[in-house]
Coordinates of C-alpha atoms in Angstrom, one line a residue:
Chain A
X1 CA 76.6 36.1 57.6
X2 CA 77.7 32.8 55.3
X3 CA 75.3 31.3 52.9
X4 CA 72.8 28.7 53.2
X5 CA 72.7 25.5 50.8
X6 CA 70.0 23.1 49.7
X7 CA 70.5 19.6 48.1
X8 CA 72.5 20.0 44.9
X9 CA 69.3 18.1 42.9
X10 CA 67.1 15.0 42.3
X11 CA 70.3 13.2 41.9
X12 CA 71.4 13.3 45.5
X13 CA 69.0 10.7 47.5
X14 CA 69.9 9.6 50.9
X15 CA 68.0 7.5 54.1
X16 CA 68.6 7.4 57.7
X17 CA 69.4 4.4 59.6
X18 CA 68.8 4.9 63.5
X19 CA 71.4 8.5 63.2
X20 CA 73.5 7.8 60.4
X21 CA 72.7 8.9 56.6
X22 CA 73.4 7.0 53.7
X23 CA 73.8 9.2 50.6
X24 CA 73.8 8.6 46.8
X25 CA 74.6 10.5 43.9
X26 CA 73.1 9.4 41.3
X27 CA 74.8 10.7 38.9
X28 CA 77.8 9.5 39.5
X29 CA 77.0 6.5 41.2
X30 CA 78.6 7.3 44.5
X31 CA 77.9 6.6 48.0
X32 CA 78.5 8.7 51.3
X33 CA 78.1 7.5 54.6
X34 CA 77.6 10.3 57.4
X35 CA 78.2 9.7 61.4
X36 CA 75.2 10.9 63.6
X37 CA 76.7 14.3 63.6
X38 CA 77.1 14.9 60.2
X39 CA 73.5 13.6 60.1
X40 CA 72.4 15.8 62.2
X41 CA 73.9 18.8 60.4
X42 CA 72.7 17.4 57.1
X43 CA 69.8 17.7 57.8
X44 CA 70.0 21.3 59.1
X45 CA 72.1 22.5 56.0
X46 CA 69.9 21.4 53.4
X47 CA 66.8 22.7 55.5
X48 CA 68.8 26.0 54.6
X49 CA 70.0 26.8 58.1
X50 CA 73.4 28.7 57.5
X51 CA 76.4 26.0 58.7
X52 CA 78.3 29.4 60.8
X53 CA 74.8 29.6 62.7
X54 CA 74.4 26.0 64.1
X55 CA 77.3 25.0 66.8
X56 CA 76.2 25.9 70.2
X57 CA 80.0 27.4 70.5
X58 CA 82.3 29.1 67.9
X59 CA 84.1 25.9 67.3
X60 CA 81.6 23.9 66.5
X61 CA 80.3 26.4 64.6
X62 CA 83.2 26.5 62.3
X63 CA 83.4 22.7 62.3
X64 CA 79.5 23.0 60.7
X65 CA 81.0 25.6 58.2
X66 CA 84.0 22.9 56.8
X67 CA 81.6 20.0 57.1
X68 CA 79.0 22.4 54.8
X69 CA 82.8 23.2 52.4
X70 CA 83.1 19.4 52.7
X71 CA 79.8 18.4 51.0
X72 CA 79.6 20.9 48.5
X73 CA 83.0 19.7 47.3
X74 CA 81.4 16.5 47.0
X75 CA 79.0 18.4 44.7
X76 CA 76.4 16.9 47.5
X77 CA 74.8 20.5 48.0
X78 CA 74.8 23.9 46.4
X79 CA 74.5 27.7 48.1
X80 CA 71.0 28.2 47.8
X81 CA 69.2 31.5 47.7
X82 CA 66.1 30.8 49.4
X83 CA 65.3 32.1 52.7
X84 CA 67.5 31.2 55.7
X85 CA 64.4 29.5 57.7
X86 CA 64.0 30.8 61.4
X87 CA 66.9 30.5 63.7
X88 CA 67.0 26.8 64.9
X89 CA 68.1 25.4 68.2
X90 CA 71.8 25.2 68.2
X91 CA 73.6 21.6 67.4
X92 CA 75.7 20.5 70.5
X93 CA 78.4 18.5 68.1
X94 CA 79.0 15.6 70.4
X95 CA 82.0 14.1 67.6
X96 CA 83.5 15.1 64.4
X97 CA 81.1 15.1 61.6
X98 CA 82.2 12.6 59.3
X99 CA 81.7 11.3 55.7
X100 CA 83.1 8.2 54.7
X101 CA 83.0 7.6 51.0
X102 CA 82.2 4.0 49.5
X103 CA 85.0 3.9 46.9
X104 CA 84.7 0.0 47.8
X105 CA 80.8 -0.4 46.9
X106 CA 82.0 -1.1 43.1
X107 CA 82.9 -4.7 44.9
X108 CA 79.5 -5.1 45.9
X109 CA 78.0 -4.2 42.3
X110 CA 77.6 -8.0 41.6
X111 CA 77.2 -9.3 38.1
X112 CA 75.3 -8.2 34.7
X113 CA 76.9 -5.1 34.2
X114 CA 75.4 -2.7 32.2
X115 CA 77.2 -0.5 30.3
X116 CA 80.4 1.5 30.2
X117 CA 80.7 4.7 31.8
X118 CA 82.6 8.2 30.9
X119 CA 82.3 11.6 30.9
X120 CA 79.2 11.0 29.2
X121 CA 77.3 8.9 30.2
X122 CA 78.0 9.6 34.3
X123 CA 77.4 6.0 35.5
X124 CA 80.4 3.9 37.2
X125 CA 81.2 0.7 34.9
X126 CA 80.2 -2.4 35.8
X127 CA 83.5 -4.9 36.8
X128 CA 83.1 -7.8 33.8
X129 CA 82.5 -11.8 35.1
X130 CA 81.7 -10.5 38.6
X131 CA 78.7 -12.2 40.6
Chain B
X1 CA 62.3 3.5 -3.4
X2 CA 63.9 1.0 -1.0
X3 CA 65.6 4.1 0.4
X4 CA 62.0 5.7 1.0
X5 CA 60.8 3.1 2.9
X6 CA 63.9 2.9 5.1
X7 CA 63.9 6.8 5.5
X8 CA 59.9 6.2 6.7
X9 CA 60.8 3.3 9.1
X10 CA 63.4 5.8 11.4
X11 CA 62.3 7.2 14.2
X12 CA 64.9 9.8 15.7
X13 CA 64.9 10.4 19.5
X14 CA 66.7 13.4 20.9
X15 CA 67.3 14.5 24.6
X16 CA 65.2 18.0 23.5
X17 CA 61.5 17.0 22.8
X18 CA 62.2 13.3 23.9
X19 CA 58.4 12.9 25.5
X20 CA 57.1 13.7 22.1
X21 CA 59.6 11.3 20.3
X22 CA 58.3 8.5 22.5
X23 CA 54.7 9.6 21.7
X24 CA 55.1 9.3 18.4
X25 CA 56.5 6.1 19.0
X26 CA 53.9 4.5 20.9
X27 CA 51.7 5.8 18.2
X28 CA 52.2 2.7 16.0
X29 CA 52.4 0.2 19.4
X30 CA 48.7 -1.5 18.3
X31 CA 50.0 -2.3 14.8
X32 CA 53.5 -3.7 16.0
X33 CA 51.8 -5.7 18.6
X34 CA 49.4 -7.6 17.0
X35 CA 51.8 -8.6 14.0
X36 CA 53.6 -10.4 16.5
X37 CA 52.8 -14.5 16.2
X38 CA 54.7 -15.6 19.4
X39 CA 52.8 -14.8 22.4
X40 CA 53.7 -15.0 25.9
X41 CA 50.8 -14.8 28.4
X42 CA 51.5 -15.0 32.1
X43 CA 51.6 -13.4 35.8
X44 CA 54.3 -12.0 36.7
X45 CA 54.2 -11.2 40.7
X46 CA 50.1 -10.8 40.4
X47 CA 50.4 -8.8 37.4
X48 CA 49.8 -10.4 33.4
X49 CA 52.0 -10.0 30.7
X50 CA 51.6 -10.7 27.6
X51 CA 54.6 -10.4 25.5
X52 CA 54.2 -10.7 21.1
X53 CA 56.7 -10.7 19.0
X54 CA 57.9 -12.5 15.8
X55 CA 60.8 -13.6 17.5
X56 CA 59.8 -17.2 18.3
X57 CA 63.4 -18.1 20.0
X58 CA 63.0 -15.0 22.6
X59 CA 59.6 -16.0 23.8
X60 CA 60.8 -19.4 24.2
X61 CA 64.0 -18.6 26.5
X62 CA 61.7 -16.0 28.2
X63 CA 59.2 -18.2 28.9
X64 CA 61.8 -20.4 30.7
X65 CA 63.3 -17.7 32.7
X66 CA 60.6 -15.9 34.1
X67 CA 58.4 -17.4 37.1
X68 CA 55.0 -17.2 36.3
X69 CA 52.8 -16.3 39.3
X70 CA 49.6 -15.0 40.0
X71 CA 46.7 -14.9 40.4
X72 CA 46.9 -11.9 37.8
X73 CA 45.5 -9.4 38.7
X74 CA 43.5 -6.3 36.4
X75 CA 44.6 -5.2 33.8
X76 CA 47.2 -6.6 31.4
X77 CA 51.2 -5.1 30.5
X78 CA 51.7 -5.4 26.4
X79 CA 55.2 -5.8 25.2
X80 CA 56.2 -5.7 21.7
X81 CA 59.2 -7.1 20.6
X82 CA 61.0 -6.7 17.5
X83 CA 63.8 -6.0 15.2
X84 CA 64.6 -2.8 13.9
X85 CA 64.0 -1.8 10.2
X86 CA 62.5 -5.7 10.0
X87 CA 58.9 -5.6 8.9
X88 CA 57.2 -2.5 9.8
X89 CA 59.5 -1.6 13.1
X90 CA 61.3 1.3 13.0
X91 CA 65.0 1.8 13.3
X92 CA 65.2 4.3 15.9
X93 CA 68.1 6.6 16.4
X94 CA 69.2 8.9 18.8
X95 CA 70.0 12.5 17.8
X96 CA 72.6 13.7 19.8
X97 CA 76.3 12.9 19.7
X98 CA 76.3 11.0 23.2
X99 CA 73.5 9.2 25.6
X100 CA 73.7 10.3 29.2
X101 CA 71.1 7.6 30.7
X102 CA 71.4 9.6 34.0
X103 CA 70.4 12.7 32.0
X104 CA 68.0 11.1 30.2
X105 CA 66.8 9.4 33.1
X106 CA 66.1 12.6 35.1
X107 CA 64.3 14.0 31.6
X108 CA 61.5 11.2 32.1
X109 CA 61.3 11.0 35.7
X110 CA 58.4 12.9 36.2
X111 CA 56.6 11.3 32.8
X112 CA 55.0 8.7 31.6
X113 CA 57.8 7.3 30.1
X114 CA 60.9 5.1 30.4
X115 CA 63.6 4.4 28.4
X116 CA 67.3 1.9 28.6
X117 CA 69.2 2.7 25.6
X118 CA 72.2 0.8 24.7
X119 CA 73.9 2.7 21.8
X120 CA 76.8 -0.1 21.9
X121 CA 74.5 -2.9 20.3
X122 CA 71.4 -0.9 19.3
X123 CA 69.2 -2.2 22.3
X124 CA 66.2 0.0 23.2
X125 CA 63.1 -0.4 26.0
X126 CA 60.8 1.5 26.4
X127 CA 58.0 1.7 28.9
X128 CA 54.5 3.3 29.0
X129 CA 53.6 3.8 32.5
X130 CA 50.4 5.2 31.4
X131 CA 49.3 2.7 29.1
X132 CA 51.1 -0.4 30.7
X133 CA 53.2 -0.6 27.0
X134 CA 57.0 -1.6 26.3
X135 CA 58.7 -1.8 23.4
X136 CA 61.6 -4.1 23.5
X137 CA 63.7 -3.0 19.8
X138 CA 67.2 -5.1 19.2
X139 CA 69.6 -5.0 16.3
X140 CA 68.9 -8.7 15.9
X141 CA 67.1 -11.6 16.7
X142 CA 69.8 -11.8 19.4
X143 CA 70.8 -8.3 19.7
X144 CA 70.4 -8.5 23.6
X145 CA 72.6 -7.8 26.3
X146 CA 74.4 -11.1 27.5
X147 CA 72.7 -10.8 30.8
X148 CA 69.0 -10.6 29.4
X149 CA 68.6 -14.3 29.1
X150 CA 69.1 -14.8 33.1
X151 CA 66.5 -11.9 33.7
X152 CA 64.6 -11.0 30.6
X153 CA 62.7 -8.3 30.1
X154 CA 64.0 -7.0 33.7
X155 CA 63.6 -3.3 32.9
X156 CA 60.2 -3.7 31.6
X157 CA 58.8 -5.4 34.3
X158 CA 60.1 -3.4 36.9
X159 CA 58.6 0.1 35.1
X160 CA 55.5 -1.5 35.5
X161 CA 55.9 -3.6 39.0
X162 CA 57.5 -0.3 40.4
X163 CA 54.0 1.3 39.9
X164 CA 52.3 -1.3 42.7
X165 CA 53.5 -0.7 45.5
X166 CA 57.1 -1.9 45.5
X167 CA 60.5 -2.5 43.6
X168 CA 62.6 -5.8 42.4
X169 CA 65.8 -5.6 44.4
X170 CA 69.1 -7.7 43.8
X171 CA 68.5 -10.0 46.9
X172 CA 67.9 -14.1 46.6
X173 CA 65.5 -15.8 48.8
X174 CA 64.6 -18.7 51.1
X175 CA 61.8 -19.6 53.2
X176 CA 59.5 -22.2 54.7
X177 CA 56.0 -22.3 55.3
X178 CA 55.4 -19.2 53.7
X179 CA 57.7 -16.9 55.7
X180 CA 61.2 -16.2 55.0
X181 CA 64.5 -13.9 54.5
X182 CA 66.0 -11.6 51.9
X183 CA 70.1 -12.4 50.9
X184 CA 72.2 -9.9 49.6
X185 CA 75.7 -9.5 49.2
X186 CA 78.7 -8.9 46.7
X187 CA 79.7 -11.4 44.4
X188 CA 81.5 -14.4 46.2
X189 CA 80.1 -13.9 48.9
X190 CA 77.8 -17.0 48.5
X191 CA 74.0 -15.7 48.0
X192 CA 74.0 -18.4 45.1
X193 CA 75.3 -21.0 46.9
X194 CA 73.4 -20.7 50.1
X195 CA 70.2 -20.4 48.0
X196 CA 70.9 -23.6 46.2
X197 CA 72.3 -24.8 49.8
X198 CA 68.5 -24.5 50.7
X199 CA 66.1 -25.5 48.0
X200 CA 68.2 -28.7 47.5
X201 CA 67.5 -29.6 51.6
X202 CA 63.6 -28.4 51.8
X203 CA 63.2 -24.4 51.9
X204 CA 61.3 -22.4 49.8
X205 CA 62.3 -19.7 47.3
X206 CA 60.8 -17.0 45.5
X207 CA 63.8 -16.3 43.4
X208 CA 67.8 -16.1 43.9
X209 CA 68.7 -13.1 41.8
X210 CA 65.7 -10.9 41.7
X211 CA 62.8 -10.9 43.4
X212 CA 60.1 -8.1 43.5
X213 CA 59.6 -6.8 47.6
X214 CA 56.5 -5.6 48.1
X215 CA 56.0 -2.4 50.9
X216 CA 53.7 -2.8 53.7
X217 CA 54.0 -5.8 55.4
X218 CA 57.1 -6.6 53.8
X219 CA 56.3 -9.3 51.2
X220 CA 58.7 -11.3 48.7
X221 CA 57.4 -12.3 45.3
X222 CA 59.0 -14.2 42.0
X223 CA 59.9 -12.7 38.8
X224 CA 62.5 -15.4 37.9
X225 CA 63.1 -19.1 37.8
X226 CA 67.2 -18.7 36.8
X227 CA 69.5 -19.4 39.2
X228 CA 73.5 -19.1 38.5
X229 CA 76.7 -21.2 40.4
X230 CA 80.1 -21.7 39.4
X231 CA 81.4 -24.8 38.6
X232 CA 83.6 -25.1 42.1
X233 CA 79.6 -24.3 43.8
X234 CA 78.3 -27.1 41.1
X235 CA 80.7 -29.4 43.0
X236 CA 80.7 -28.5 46.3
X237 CA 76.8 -28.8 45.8
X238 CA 76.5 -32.4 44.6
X239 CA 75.2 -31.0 41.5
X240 CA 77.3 -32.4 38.8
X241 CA 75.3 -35.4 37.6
X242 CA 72.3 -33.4 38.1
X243 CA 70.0 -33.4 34.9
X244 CA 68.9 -29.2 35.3
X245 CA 72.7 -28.4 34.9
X246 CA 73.8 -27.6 31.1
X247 CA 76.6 -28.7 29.2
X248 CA 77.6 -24.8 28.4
X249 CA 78.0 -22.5 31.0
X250 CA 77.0 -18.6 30.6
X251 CA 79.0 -15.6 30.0
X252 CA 80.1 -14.9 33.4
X253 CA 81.1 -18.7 33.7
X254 CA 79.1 -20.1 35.4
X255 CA 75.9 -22.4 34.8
X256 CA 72.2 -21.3 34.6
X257 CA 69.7 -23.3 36.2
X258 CA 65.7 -22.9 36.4
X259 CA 64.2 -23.7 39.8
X260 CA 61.3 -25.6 38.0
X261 CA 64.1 -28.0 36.7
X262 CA 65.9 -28.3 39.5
X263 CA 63.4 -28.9 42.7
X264 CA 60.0 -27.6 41.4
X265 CA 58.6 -28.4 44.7
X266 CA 61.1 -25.3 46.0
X267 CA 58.7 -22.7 44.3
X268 CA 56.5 -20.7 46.0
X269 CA 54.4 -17.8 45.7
X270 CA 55.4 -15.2 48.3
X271 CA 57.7 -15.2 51.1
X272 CA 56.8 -13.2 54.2
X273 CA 59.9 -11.3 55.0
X274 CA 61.2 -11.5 58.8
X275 CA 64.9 -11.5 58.1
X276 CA 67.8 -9.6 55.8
X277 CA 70.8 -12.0 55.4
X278 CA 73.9 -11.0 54.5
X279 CA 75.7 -14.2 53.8
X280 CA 80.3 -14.5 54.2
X281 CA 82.1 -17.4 53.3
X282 CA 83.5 -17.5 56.5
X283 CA 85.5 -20.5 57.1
X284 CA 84.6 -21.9 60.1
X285 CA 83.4 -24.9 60.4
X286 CA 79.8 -24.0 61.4
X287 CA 77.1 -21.8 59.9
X288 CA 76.1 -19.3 62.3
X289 CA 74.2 -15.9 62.5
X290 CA 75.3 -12.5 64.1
X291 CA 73.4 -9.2 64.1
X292 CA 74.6 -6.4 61.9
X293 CA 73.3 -2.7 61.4
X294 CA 70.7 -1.3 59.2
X295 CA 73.2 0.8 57.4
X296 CA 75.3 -1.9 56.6
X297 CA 72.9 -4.1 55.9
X298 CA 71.3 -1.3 53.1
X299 CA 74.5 -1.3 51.4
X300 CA 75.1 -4.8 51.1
X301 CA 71.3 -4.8 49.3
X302 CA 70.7 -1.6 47.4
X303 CA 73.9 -0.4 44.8
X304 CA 73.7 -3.3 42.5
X305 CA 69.6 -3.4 41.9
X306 CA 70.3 0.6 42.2
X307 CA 73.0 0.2 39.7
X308 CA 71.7 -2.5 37.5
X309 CA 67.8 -1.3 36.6
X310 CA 67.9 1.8 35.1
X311 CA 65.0 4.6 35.1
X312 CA 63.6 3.8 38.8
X313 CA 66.6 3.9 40.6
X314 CA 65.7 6.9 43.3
X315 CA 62.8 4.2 44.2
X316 CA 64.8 1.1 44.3
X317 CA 67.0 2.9 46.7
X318 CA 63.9 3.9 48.8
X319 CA 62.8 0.2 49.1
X320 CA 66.0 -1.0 50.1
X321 CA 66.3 1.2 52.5
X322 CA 62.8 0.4 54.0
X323 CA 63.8 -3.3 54.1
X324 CA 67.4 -2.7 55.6
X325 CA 64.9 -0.3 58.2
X326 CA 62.0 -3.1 58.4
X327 CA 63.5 -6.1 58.7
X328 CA 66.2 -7.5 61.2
X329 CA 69.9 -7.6 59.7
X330 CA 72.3 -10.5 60.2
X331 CA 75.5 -11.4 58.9
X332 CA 75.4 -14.7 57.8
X333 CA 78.6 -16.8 58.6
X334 CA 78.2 -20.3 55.9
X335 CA 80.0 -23.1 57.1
X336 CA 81.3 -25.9 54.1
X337 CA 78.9 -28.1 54.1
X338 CA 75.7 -27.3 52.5
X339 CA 73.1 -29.3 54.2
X340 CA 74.4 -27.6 57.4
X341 CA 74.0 -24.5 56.1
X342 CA 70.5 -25.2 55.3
X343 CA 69.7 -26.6 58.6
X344 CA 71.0 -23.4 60.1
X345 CA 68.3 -21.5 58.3
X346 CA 65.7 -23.4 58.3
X347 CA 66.3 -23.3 62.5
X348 CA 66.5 -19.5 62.3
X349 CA 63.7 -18.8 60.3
X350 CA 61.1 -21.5 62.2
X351 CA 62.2 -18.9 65.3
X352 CA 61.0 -16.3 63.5
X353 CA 58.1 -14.6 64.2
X354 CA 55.0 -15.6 62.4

């Protein structure tokens, strides 16, 4: 039957702008951007909604099931053993789900950097005389 | 015996029973506060501080940096300020073998408290949401982070600020008439310059580095009076005669200025948002404006307020996102010349709507 997922904690926060999803992990500092599909499935997953359950066809279905494999690599979700809510309507993927990660968004962290990260202390370091 | 008294004056903080270990902290908060002869009294976006410490040369620079503006409203935010193991304040210490401020920031989300610990150089605030009480504890008279004297006391004000309906996000500002737009952008990409660009030709500004964003009708308020250019933007500004510019510059090379030295008249109160900027040095010859999307937009403006203000972070990122969602977005393309620039914004936000 597959598994269902939820968010993987507090850490992940994300918003919606007009279809697409920004995501955050705080604790690494990472950012995700999803396409309106993989919006639209994010929001399904982590409503617990098994991934192999929500294409209208096989294929789609599977796409769902790498795009769920996708995210929980990302450590973005984890399986979840809650309840798989009532069956939903399926999701007519209209493109690829996509994720695009913001390796680049360190460029936009603009002066008075913090601290130092590591292991440790999970919290990207600040580039110094930036701003 | 002098061991004794240093023994009694720790304070150790662990990741286990950390709530308590603040407790106990804020236990001795009315004693520390009062000893402290240097007082800072003053509104800070509608809210009053009042800041005590015995470290005279800390109220003075912070008195300089931070825009005073109310009316305040009730109630009043304490800060203490001190020096660990100096008089009465504790040294405080932190029990485990590493500090993970995500962990610990996840800890005290759902508390009363909040902490920024910097086990580097001994730098601790702490925040009472409860009480509306911070401690700020250094190393030293000067044991703060090199960044503190452009935005003092930034934590501490945003623990409390954070509480009323809002955030400070990492956005500068310009305006006329009482209405205005938000800037944001990475570092070169001219925020600094375009804000200067403005209050030296007539807009208004609640700030250039931080300002507090109120939710509702989206509002813009002051927190600080710094502003920060390079000396190439010193140049291209005019600015190099100019009497607000200091003979050192900071540690990121570049010169801090204070708005109420530079044009005082440029200060205002509030801003009523109808605009997020996000200005590019673009070189063409003219300034000119270009709609971009929300998305966009919200990550030009949220990771470095997001990355730079620990302990509210999850809520910083909520109000940048409900700006990016509330407000128009618009790349902003700056031309060379700064009074163009200037004249380009005050044009687009007269067409504004009121």
């Amino acid at each position: 039957m597959g598994m269902g997922f939820q968010v993987s904690g507090p850490d992940v926060v994300y918003e919606s702008f007009g279809g697409d999803l920004v995501v955050l992990n705080l604790a690494t500092g990472q950012y995700f951007g999803l396409n309106p599909s993989g919006a639209e499935l994010w929001t399904a997953i982590t409503e617990g909604h098994r991934p192999r359950e929500l294409g209208a066809t096989p294929e789609e279905s599977q796409m769902a099931e790498a795009f769920a494999a996708e995210l929980q690599a990302l450590g973005l979700i984890v399986p979840s053993e809650a309840a798989v809510p009532a069956t939903r309507q399926p999701i007519a993927i209209s493109e690829p789900p996509s994720i695009e990660v913001y390796d680049d968004l360190s460029d936009l962290i603009v002066a008075d950097p913090i601290h130092d990260t590591d292991a440790e202390a999970g919290w990207p370091k600040m580039p110094e005389n930036v701003g | 015996m002098v061991a004794e008294v240093a023994v009694k004056s720790d304070l150790v903080l662990g990741p286990d029973r950390l709530v308590d270990d603040i407790g106990a902290l804020f236990q001795r908060f009315e004693d520390l506060f009062e000893r402290g002869s240097a007082v800072l009294d003053l509104p800070v976006a509608g809210c009053r501080f009042q800041v005590r410490t015995e470290i005279a040369s800390y109220v003075r620079f912070a008195e300089r940096a931070i825009f005073a503006s109310g009316p305040a409203g009730a109630g009043i935010v304490r800060i203490a300020i001190g020096v660990a193991g100096r008089g009465d304040w504790p040294v405080l210490r932190w029990a485990a073998s590493h500090y993970n401020e995500r962990e610990i920031e996840s800890v005290l989300a759902p508390s009363r408290y909040r902490l920024h610990f910097m086990p580097d150089i001994g730098f601790w605030q702490l925040f009472d949401r409860a009480t509306a009480r911070g401690f700020q504890i250094m190393a030293a008279p000067d044991g703060f982070p090199k960044w503190d004297p452009g935005s003092p006391l930034r934590n501490l004000i945003q623990w409390h600020l954070g509480q009323t309906g809002g955030a400070l996000l990492h956005a500068g500002s310009l305006g006329i008439d009482g209405k205005g737009v938000l800037l944001a952008g990475a570092g070169g990409s001219g925020k600094s310059g375009t804000v200067l660009s403005g209050i030296l030709h007539g807009l208004e500004t609640v700030g250039d580095d931080y300002v507090f964003v109120r939710r509702g009708p989206l509002t813009a308020h002051p927190v600080f009076e710094t502003l920060k250019q390079d000396p190439a933007g010193i140049r291209r500004l005019g600015l190099g005669q100019h009497p607000a510019v200091p003979q050192d510059m900071n540690w990121q090379g570049k010169y801090q200025l204070f708005l109420r030295e530079l044009r005082p008249a440029a200060r205002t109160e509030a801003l009523s948002l109808k605009a997020l900027l996000l200005p590019a040095v673009s070189g063409k010859d003219r300034t000119s404006v270009r709609p971009v999307s929300a998305r966009d937009a919200f990550l030009a403006l949220a990771p470095s307020g997001v990355s730079q203000i620990p302990g509210d972070r999850s809520l910083l990122y909520a109000t940048a996102a409900d700006v990016a969602r509330g407000l128009p977005c618009y790349r902003l393309d700056l031309g060379p010349d700064p009074a163009e620039v200037a004249a380009t914004l005050l044009e687009f936000i007269m067409g504004q709507q009121p």
